[in-house]
PDB file of C-alpha atoms and ligand atoms in Angstrom:
ATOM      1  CA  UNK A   1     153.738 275.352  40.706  1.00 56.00           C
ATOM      2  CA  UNK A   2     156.266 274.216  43.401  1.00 52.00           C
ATOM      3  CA  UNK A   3     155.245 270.967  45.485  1.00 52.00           C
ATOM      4  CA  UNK A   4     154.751 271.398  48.911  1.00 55.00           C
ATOM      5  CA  UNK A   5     157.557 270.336  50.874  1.00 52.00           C
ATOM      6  CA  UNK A   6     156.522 271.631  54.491  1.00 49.00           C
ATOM      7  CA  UNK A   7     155.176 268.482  55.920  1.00 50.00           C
ATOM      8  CA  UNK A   8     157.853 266.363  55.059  1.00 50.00           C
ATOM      9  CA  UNK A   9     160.118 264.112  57.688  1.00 48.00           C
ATOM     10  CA  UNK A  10     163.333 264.417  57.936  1.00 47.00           C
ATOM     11  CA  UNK A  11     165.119 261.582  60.051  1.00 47.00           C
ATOM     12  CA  UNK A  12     168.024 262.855  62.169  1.00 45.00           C
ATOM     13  CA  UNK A  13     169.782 259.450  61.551  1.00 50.00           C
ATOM     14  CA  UNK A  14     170.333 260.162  57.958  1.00 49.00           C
ATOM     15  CA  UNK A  15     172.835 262.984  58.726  1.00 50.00           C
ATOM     16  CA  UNK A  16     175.191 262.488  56.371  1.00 49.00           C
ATOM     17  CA  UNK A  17     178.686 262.007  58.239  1.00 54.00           C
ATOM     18  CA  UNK A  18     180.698 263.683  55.161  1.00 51.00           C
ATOM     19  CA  UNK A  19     180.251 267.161  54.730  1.00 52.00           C
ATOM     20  CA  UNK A  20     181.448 267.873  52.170  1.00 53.00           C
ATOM     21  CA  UNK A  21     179.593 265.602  50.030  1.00 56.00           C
ATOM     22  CA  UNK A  22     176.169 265.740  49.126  1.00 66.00           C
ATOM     23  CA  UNK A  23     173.319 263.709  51.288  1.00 82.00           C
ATOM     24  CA  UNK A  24     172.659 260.383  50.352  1.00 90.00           C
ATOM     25  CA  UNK A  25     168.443 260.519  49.850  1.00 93.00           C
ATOM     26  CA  UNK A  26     168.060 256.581  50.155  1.00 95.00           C
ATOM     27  CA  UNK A  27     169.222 257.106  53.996  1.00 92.00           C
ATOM     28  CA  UNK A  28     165.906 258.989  54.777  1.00 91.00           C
ATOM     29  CA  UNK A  29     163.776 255.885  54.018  1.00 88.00           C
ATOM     30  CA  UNK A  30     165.915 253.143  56.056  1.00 92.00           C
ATOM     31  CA  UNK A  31     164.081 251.628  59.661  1.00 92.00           C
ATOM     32  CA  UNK A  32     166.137 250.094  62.093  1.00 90.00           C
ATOM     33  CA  UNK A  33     166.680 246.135  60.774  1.00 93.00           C
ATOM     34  CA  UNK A  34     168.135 243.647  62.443  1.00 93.00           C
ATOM     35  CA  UNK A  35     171.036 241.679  60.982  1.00 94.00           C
ATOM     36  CA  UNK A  36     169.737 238.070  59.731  1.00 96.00           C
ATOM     37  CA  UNK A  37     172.452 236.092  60.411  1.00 95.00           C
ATOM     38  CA  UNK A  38     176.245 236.366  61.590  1.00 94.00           C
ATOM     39  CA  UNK A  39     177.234 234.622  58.389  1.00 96.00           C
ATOM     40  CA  UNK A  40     177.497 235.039  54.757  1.00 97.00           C
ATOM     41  CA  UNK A  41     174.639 232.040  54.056  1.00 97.00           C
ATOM     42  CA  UNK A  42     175.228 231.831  50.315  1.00 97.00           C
ATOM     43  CA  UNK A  43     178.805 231.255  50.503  1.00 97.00           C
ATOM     44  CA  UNK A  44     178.288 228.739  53.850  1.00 96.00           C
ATOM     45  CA  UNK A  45     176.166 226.827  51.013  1.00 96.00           C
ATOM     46  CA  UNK A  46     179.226 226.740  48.742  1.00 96.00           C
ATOM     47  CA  UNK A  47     181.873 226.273  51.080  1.00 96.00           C
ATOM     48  CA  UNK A  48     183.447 229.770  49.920  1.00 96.00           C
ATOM     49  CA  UNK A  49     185.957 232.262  51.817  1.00 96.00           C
ATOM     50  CA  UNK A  50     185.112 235.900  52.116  1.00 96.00           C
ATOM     51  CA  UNK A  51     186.639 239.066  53.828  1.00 95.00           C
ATOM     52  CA  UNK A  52     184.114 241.284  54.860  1.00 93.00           C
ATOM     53  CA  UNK A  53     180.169 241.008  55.579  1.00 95.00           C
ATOM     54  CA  UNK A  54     177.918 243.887  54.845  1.00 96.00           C
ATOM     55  CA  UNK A  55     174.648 243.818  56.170  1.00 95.00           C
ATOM     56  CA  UNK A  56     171.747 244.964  54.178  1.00 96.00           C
ATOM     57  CA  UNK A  57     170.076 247.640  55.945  1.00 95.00           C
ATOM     58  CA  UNK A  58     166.858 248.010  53.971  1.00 97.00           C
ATOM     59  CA  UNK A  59     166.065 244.188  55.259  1.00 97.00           C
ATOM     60  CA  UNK A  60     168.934 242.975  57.231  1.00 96.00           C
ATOM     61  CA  UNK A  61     170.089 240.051  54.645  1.00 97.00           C
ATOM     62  CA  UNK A  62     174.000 239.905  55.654  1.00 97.00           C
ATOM     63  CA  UNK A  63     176.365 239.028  52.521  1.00 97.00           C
ATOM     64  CA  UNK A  64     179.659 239.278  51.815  1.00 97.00           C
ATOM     65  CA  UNK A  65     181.475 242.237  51.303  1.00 94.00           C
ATOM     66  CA  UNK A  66     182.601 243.575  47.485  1.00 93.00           C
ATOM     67  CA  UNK A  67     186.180 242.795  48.436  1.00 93.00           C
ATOM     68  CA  UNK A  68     184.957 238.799  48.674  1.00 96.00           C
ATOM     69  CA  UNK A  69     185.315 236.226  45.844  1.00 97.00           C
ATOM     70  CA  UNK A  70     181.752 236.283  45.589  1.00 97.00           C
ATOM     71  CA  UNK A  71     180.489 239.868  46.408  1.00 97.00           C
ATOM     72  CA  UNK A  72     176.943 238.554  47.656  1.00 98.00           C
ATOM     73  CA  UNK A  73     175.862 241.569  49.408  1.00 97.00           C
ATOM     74  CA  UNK A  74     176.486 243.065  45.723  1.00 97.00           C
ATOM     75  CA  UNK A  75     174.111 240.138  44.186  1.00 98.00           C
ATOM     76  CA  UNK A  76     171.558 241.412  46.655  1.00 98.00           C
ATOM     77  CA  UNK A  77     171.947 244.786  45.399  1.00 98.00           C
ATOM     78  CA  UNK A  78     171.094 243.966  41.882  1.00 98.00           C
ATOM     79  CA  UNK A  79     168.329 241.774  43.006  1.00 98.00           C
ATOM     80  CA  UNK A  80     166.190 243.773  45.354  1.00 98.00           C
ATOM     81  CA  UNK A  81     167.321 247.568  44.597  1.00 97.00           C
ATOM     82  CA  UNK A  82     167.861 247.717  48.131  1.00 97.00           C
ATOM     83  CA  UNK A  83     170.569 250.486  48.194  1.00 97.00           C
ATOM     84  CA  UNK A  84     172.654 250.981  51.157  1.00 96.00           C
ATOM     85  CA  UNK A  85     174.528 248.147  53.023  1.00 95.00           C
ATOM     86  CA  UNK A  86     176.981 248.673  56.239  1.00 94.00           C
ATOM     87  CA  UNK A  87     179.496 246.838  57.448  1.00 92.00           C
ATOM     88  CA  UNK A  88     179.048 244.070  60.194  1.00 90.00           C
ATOM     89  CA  UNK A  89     179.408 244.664  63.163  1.00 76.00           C
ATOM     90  CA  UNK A  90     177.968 248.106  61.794  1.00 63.00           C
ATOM     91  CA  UNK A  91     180.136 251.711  62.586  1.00 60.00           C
ATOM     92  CA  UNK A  92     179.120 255.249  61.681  1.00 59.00           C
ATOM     93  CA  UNK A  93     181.030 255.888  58.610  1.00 62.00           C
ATOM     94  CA  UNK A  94     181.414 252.049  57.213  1.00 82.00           C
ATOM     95  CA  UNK A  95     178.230 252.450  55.583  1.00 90.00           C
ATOM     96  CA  UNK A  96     177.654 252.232  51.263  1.00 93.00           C
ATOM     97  CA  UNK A  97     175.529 253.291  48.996  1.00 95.00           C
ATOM     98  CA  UNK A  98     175.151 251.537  45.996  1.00 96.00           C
ATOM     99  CA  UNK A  99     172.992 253.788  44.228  1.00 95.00           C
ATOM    100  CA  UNK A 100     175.405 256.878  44.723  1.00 93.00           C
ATOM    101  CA  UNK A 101     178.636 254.408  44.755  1.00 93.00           C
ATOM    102  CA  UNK A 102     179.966 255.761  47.876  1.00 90.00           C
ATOM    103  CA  UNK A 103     180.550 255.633  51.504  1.00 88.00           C
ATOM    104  CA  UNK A 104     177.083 257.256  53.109  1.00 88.00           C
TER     105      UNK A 104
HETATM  106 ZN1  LIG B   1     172.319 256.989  48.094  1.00 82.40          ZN
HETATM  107 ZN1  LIG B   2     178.930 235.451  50.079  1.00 82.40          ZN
HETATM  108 ZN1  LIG B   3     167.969 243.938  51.431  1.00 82.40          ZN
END
């Protein structure tokens, strides 16, 4: 008994940029979002620093980078599951995976 595969979707923007490495699944399921804000909003509340903003791109929620004193856009992560984040402004290959702990 082998499922049938023949009918699914692939989406030609989950390409994976690598190679070498294998695909990164939670690409197929992502729609285009559009980025919430232009600001980390939980550190704005607290007054905090941070270096980098990812944006979310299961929902758009923008957060901090992991390289920030607070790593928000990790936070979100852990709270919603949502797995892949990219940079802001977003590039190709700045794009991360939390699920498979890699650049996607
Ligand atoms: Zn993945
Ligand atoms: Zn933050
Ligand atoms: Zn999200």
């Amino acid at each position: 008994m082998t499922p049938d595969r023949s009918g699914m979707i692939l989406d030609a923007r989950a390409v994976s940029l690598n190679g070498s490495a294998p695909r990164c699944e939670h690409l197929d399921a992502l729609l285009p979002v559009t980025p919430q804000s232009r600001t980390c909003r939980q550190c704005q509340t607290v007054r905090e620093e941070w270096a980098g903003l990812l944006v979310c791109l299961t929902c758009g929620w923008v957060a901090c980078s992991d390289d920030s004193p607070r790593r928000h856009a990790l936070a979100h992560y852990e709270e919603t599951d949502h797995p892949v984040a990219s940079a802001l402004p977003p590039g190709p290959a700045r794009r991360w995976c939390y699920v498979h702990g890699r650049a996607v």
